[in-house]
XYZ file of C-alpha atoms in Angstrom:
495
model
C 0.330 0.123 -0.016
C 1.595 3.486 -0.574
C -0.201 6.636 -0.903
C 0.770 10.311 -2.541
C 2.134 12.630 -0.202
C 0.328 15.302 -1.354
C -3.026 13.505 -0.368
C -1.635 12.951 2.703
C -0.841 16.793 3.260
C -4.444 17.834 2.194
C -5.592 18.403 5.654
C -2.823 20.226 7.137
C -1.239 24.290 6.544
C 2.174 23.282 6.024
C 5.527 24.639 4.599
C 8.011 23.011 2.591
C 11.467 22.974 4.203
C 12.869 20.349 1.127
C 12.707 18.227 -1.049
C 9.256 17.140 -3.619
C 5.871 16.675 -2.109
C 4.899 14.684 -5.100
C 6.112 11.302 -4.079
C 5.045 8.220 -2.600
C 4.600 7.317 1.054
C 4.944 3.498 1.575
C 3.888 4.104 5.542
C 3.601 6.189 8.572
C 5.671 5.978 11.802
C 5.991 8.320 14.507
C 8.300 5.644 16.811
C 11.773 6.069 14.814
C 12.118 2.187 15.696
C 9.143 1.335 13.397
C 10.230 3.277 10.757
C 10.781 1.555 7.090
C 11.789 2.617 3.381
C 9.492 5.105 2.310
C 8.039 5.570 5.401
C 6.583 9.354 6.527
C 8.105 9.960 9.788
C 6.372 12.647 12.409
C 8.518 14.196 14.770
C 6.842 14.556 17.901
C 7.675 16.402 21.172
C 6.495 14.480 24.370
C 7.131 14.514 28.121
C 10.011 12.457 28.157
C 11.635 12.542 24.361
C 11.567 15.013 21.386
C 10.903 12.752 18.284
C 13.278 15.519 16.032
C 16.245 14.069 17.765
C 15.797 10.624 15.808
C 14.719 12.489 12.193
C 18.237 11.296 11.222
C 17.644 7.980 12.621
C 14.581 7.925 10.836
C 15.992 8.940 7.603
C 18.787 6.199 7.898
C 16.274 3.606 7.941
C 14.386 4.602 4.674
C 11.966 7.673 5.488
C 11.075 9.244 2.210
C 9.530 12.481 4.249
C 9.423 13.865 7.950
C 7.158 16.123 9.162
C 7.961 18.334 12.119
C 7.862 21.452 13.755
C 11.294 22.747 14.328
C 14.372 22.284 11.497
C 15.884 19.326 11.431
C 19.001 18.305 9.518
C 18.845 15.154 7.151
C 19.800 13.991 3.599
C 18.734 16.305 0.706
C 16.699 13.299 -0.760
C 14.284 13.518 2.508
C 11.299 15.292 2.083
C 10.958 18.042 5.247
C 7.489 19.148 6.109
C 7.149 22.152 8.621
C 3.591 22.419 11.039
C 2.558 24.230 13.882
C 1.720 21.089 15.635
C 2.674 17.907 14.776
C 0.082 15.963 17.036
C -2.512 17.936 15.179
C -0.498 16.582 11.587
C -0.360 12.820 12.776
C -3.975 12.866 13.413
C -4.606 14.521 9.789
C -1.748 12.014 8.088
C -3.549 8.999 9.489
C -7.150 9.799 8.957
C -6.068 10.383 4.902
C -3.498 6.967 5.413
C -7.011 5.053 6.355
C -9.111 6.401 3.742
C -11.220 8.219 6.787
C -12.384 5.412 8.477
C -15.068 7.329 11.178
C -16.606 8.129 8.007
C -17.893 4.869 7.903
C -19.137 4.392 11.154
C -21.638 5.398 13.892
C -18.878 7.025 16.079
C -19.848 7.838 20.144
C -17.210 9.439 22.455
C -17.745 9.242 25.867
C -15.720 11.421 27.934
C -15.592 12.501 31.992
C -13.987 11.821 35.169
C -16.110 8.452 35.654
C -18.327 6.402 34.326
C -16.638 6.325 30.494
C -15.861 2.781 30.951
C -19.139 1.430 31.944
C -21.293 3.496 29.851
C -18.535 2.420 27.247
C -19.711 -0.848 28.002
C -23.251 -0.636 28.016
C -23.550 1.441 24.970
C -22.000 -1.902 22.927
C -23.979 -4.394 24.783
C -27.448 -3.054 23.862
C -26.095 -2.326 20.395
C -25.008 -5.401 19.905
C -27.772 -7.251 21.132
C -30.209 -4.836 18.707
C -28.577 -6.175 15.843
C -25.644 -3.529 14.929
C -21.706 -4.355 15.117
C -20.209 -2.305 17.714
C -16.531 -1.962 18.228
C -14.982 -0.168 21.212
C -11.857 1.531 22.278
C -10.946 2.150 25.986
C -9.418 2.340 29.629
C -9.424 -2.012 29.714
C -9.141 -3.116 25.564
C -9.713 -2.409 22.342
C -12.451 -4.589 19.955
C -11.994 -4.147 16.746
C -13.497 -6.955 14.862
C -10.016 -7.907 13.782
C -8.497 -8.560 17.205
C -9.047 -7.705 21.222
C -5.929 -5.347 22.171
C -5.621 -4.811 25.576
C -5.123 -0.961 26.411
C -2.133 1.294 27.372
C -3.889 4.228 27.090
C -7.847 5.077 27.785
C -7.450 6.794 23.992
C -4.452 5.166 22.236
C -2.394 7.942 19.935
C -4.564 9.034 16.593
C -2.668 6.912 14.435
C -3.715 3.742 16.269
C -7.039 5.518 16.772
C -7.397 5.509 12.891
C -5.853 1.695 12.451
C -8.507 0.326 14.963
C -11.558 2.337 13.252
C -10.199 1.060 9.653
C -9.927 -2.820 10.898
C -13.930 -2.157 12.542
C -15.028 -0.916 8.650
C -12.931 -4.273 7.096
C -14.975 -6.568 9.841
C -18.675 -5.100 8.886
C -18.475 -2.933 12.131
C -21.512 -0.582 11.749
C -20.438 2.098 15.056
C -17.843 2.753 17.470
C -17.990 3.814 21.368
C -14.293 4.612 22.847
C -13.463 6.970 25.850
C -12.357 10.108 25.150
C -10.256 11.366 27.894
C -8.962 14.813 28.105
C -5.096 14.291 27.803
C -6.601 12.800 23.694
C -8.615 15.507 23.492
C -5.826 18.096 24.695
C -3.249 15.950 22.837
C -5.049 15.808 19.745
C -5.568 12.301 19.021
C -9.083 12.220 18.105
C -8.945 15.353 15.765
C -10.384 15.194 12.726
C -13.341 12.695 14.108
C -16.781 14.466 14.212
C -18.410 11.956 16.476
C -22.054 11.290 15.938
C -23.105 11.494 19.771
C -20.365 13.044 22.245
C -21.184 12.157 26.085
C -19.777 14.346 28.874
C -20.868 11.955 32.194
C -19.835 14.501 34.796
C -16.410 16.539 36.010
C -14.005 16.318 39.626
C -10.463 17.430 40.312
C -8.243 14.657 38.443
C -5.248 14.436 35.952
C -3.825 17.743 37.635
C -0.092 17.930 37.925
C 3.090 17.137 35.570
C 2.993 15.894 32.515
C -0.783 16.089 33.141
C -3.358 19.057 33.414
C -1.882 22.003 34.767
C -5.198 23.150 36.926
C -8.736 22.058 37.233
C -9.878 24.864 34.830
C -7.696 23.571 31.834
C -8.669 19.937 33.020
C -12.048 20.940 32.427
C -11.371 23.047 28.888
C -10.087 20.336 26.752
C -13.057 18.069 28.488
C -15.313 20.316 26.995
C -14.067 20.331 23.690
C -15.720 17.116 23.402
C -19.105 19.277 22.594
C -17.721 21.219 20.248
C -16.588 18.189 17.874
C -20.331 15.990 17.999
C -23.655 16.649 16.494
C -25.144 14.996 19.482
C -24.100 16.311 22.519
C -25.468 14.383 25.659
C -24.820 15.403 29.020
C -25.216 14.448 33.189
C -27.366 17.705 33.910
C -27.219 16.896 37.864
C -23.378 17.939 37.716
C -22.585 20.721 39.514
C -20.742 22.229 36.973
C -23.094 21.632 34.447
C -23.667 25.660 33.344
C -19.854 25.389 32.855
C -19.730 22.649 31.058
C -22.433 23.571 28.403
C -21.034 26.833 27.780
C -19.739 27.303 24.308
C -20.826 23.573 23.392
C -21.580 23.877 19.192
C -23.483 20.372 18.749
C -26.589 20.329 16.635
C -28.617 19.097 19.239
C -27.723 18.926 23.189
C -29.725 15.987 25.493
C -29.319 15.878 28.804
C -29.645 13.029 31.641
C -30.035 12.357 35.790
C -32.913 12.931 38.342
C -33.451 16.802 37.417
C -36.492 17.794 36.178
C -34.924 19.479 33.730
C -33.006 16.549 32.522
C -34.727 15.510 29.024
C -34.321 11.739 30.145
C -35.302 11.576 33.915
C -34.763 8.863 36.370
C -37.322 8.374 38.765
C -38.904 5.669 41.593
C -35.165 4.258 42.025
C -34.601 1.550 43.917
C -32.311 -0.743 45.068
C -32.083 -4.480 44.344
C -30.387 -7.025 46.775
C -30.111 -10.703 46.028
C -27.933 -13.424 47.539
C -24.217 -12.440 46.132
C -25.431 -10.074 44.075
C -26.679 -5.879 43.950
C -28.266 -3.642 41.511
C -30.323 -1.060 40.787
C -34.049 -0.353 39.249
C -35.728 2.754 38.086
C -38.181 3.904 35.489
C -37.296 6.198 32.763
C -39.512 9.554 31.427
C -39.059 12.797 29.040
C -37.323 10.776 25.641
C -38.279 7.130 26.650
C -40.803 5.568 29.084
C -39.342 1.973 30.356
C -38.624 0.282 33.380
C -34.349 -0.262 33.810
C -32.606 -2.842 35.709
C -29.117 -2.997 35.955
C -26.949 -5.530 37.763
C -24.587 -3.008 39.234
C -25.261 -1.331 42.283
C -25.534 2.367 42.830
C -26.548 5.504 41.869
C -23.782 6.187 39.232
C -25.233 2.924 37.495
C -28.158 4.714 37.041
C -26.306 8.194 35.513
C -24.498 5.615 32.789
C -27.312 3.986 31.540
C -28.958 6.899 31.189
C -25.937 8.283 28.768
C -26.154 4.741 27.011
C -30.151 5.045 27.037
C -30.007 8.490 24.470
C -27.499 7.088 22.481
C -29.555 3.800 21.763
C -32.683 6.111 21.274
C -31.044 8.084 18.574
C -29.367 5.120 16.927
C -33.390 3.810 16.657
C -32.944 1.014 19.082
C -36.370 -0.478 20.498
C -37.223 0.079 24.161
C -37.491 -3.568 23.708
C -34.186 -4.097 22.987
C -33.020 -1.740 25.903
C -34.126 -2.860 28.587
C -33.129 -6.647 27.754
C -29.668 -5.943 27.239
C -29.028 -3.549 30.378
C -29.223 -6.342 33.126
C -26.306 -8.083 31.114
C -24.180 -5.266 30.949
C -20.857 -5.790 33.126
C -17.572 -4.520 32.792
C -14.565 -6.016 34.458
C -13.177 -4.924 36.988
C -15.773 -2.202 37.594
C -17.955 -2.719 40.510
C -17.525 -6.244 39.265
C -19.501 -9.051 40.876
C -17.823 -12.698 41.515
C -20.097 -14.831 42.943
C -18.485 -17.186 45.937
C -21.460 -17.243 48.424
C -25.175 -17.384 48.952
C -24.422 -15.757 52.468
C -22.318 -12.655 51.877
C -21.004 -10.369 48.194
C -17.870 -10.325 47.185
C -16.662 -7.751 44.228
C -13.798 -6.790 42.359
C -13.713 -2.515 41.812
C -10.363 -0.541 39.991
C -10.678 2.075 42.688
C -7.070 2.821 43.460
C -7.485 6.460 44.915
C -9.270 8.213 47.815
C -12.167 9.995 45.932
C -13.021 6.631 43.834
C -13.039 4.532 47.044
C -15.279 7.322 49.171
C -17.826 7.284 46.279
C -17.812 3.337 45.740
C -17.924 2.660 49.915
C -20.770 5.566 49.893
C -22.660 3.738 47.798
C -21.968 0.427 48.670
C -23.513 1.821 52.572
C -26.626 2.406 51.005
C -27.158 -1.236 50.377
C -27.206 -1.661 54.256
C -24.638 -4.363 54.632
C -23.896 -6.432 57.751
C -20.529 -5.182 57.246
C -18.702 -3.378 54.835
C -15.156 -5.432 54.345
C -12.397 -3.359 52.195
C -9.030 -4.906 51.106
C -6.892 -2.627 49.096
C -2.834 -1.901 48.749
C -1.180 1.013 47.230
C 1.144 1.371 44.159
C 4.718 1.657 44.717
C 6.446 5.035 43.226
C 3.647 6.800 43.478
C 2.587 9.900 45.547
C 2.584 8.510 49.219
C -0.731 10.894 50.277
C -2.577 8.815 48.246
C -1.582 5.941 50.812
C -2.885 8.731 53.671
C -6.060 9.477 52.014
C -7.228 5.781 50.986
C -6.533 4.686 54.279
C -7.832 7.431 56.363
C -11.346 6.708 53.919
C -11.442 2.929 54.310
C -10.881 3.267 58.522
C -14.013 5.639 58.423
C -16.488 3.874 56.116
C -15.540 0.202 56.219
C -16.246 -1.753 59.248
C -12.913 -3.864 58.676
C -9.683 -3.107 56.270
C -7.765 -5.548 55.582
C -4.661 -4.056 54.155
C -2.925 -5.694 51.231
C -0.348 -4.912 48.687
C -1.046 -3.852 45.435
C 1.564 -2.949 42.917
C 4.575 -2.312 45.275
C 6.806 -1.624 41.891
C 10.398 -1.013 43.588
C 8.832 -0.682 47.130
C 9.236 -2.612 49.905
C 5.277 -3.819 50.153
C 5.793 -3.449 54.358
C 6.636 0.210 53.626
C 3.340 1.050 51.955
C 1.429 -0.815 54.097
C 2.985 1.536 57.476
C 2.086 4.459 55.316
C -1.598 3.236 54.878
C -1.238 2.596 58.613
C -0.600 5.551 59.312
C -4.145 7.152 57.250
C -6.341 4.246 59.189
C -4.915 5.360 62.418
C -6.826 9.097 62.233
C -9.574 7.238 62.468
C -11.010 4.470 64.921
C -11.362 1.935 61.636
C -10.715 -1.937 62.312
C -7.528 -3.027 60.445
C -5.799 -6.450 59.739
C -2.553 -6.217 57.768
C -1.974 -9.339 55.178
C 1.193 -8.333 52.632
C 0.700 -10.654 50.277
C -2.205 -10.527 48.233
C -3.413 -13.770 47.829
C -3.262 -14.732 51.091
C -5.755 -11.810 52.040
C -8.565 -12.443 49.409
C -8.403 -16.220 50.873
C -8.349 -14.759 54.081
C -11.406 -12.390 53.512
C -13.040 -15.329 51.492
C -13.296 -17.544 55.056
C -13.659 -14.514 57.060
C -16.884 -13.524 55.147
C -19.860 -13.433 57.714
C -23.384 -13.054 56.548
C -24.836 -9.859 55.209
C -21.242 -8.747 54.322
C -19.995 -7.009 51.393
C -16.323 -7.261 50.682
C -14.616 -5.306 47.912
C -11.153 -6.650 46.718
C -10.311 -2.563 45.660
C -7.500 -1.060 43.782
C -6.446 -3.925 40.611
C -9.807 -3.914 38.822
C -9.542 -5.735 35.514
C -5.338 -5.463 35.905
C -4.094 -9.182 35.910
C -0.572 -8.679 37.155
C 1.700 -7.175 39.852
C 4.874 -5.553 39.487
C 7.333 -6.110 42.363
C 10.524 -5.153 41.874
C 10.568 -4.478 38.276
C 9.361 -7.487 37.222
C 5.443 -8.220 36.163
C 3.883 -11.016 37.344
C 0.639 -12.877 36.642
C -1.909 -11.941 38.413
C -5.865 -12.267 38.135
C -7.895 -11.782 41.217
C -10.686 -13.924 39.678
C -8.264 -16.303 39.134
C -7.173 -16.310 42.410
C -10.530 -16.563 43.610
C -11.565 -19.347 41.885
C -8.497 -21.075 43.058
C -9.415 -20.708 46.214
C -12.705 -22.045 45.777
C -11.575 -25.027 44.414
C -8.985 -25.569 47.005
C -11.843 -25.520 49.520
C -13.818 -27.620 47.379
C -10.920 -30.274 47.308
C -10.164 -30.159 51.652
C -14.112 -30.430 51.760
C -14.383 -33.802 50.032
C -11.086 -35.094 51.927
C -12.046 -34.198 54.891
């Protein structure tokens, strides 16, 4: 496959620093190690490295052209094109390289501080159940119809986004739902995509600091860009920052959801559902659609996520019957994920790995009036120690029992991390036990579960590994639970 360089550049304003633009390009790369003969190499400035430093290396590997922001020294036979922003340039070039695949799909983008992942899986579940073929790009995985890829970022680099879209088109998919992070919007990873539907779930301070966002204001402004990059905007009407979120939005249609009377799709008569080993929620909708919804994921946040998903499906012509049929089966790996262990108590796995997420989860689960709320968690090594104090304090204050264990200790000693968590929990009167080995801690939680307990394994979520002293070891909590149950079964048979 090859394309003329002029075709690849036609969506850009550019300056030719040297060479000819009327030449064929055999591939596009933004990593110099992946450059091959005839490629266009895009020099991007990152937090750790500047791609301009590798221009010469790319030329030596056979690059035919190089896209830059700053001048570079390369042989005369290499075409050098300067643009104002090479990240934007990569997005536009990738769109051309893959023949504008987004235009052949119904595109659904989801941004917000919380709820992106769960909402995306709800949308996909309903659409697939209604006869659509829906791809997915998000925090956990990317599903293209050709392959399923474990995700490294919530939103991949623009070239990969376009590549995944192209694979979806080739696989006969007709729509795609994707998580759109604030970083992705800031760094032009979704530039060139005009979403059919854009969801803004909520906003709270997050991702603020070095190599992320300078302030909450910048974080919000980046997320708001989605509502200028979609035809139909869908926004949480109950969010405290609603007016700021929609300010400047340019979408043709603005839908809202929530419990507010001002929302275009409203939830009413919410009822918590509690069954042996499982929790959920039931409610009625009014406004855009009238129906009774049941979801096997607990809490108000599940109501909000499902309302957003319902509006998407409404605009794609999905019937009430198909929506209500699919939602009870929607679930997300590592997001309030129920794992059936016993009819006496409920056990779940959740990705909550900071104080804000843990407090929100525990507050929700308190509403189900458990016999005890038992929280098992650790904290990652080589990260801000303040997170450990904060999570310890939250769990000590809101849990009846905390089981302190390891997460990803990385280069740190697990006991040192646990000591920091204990410092936080000692600010409260909360009871706790310490079991550094996470497998042993999970077994202890199961074997000491009491009737009516809700037990949360927090922090790892969808992760299937543990990083210790720089080595990544396999560790999937679902597998561990099944191994514990199997060992218990064999022990009972031999008794």
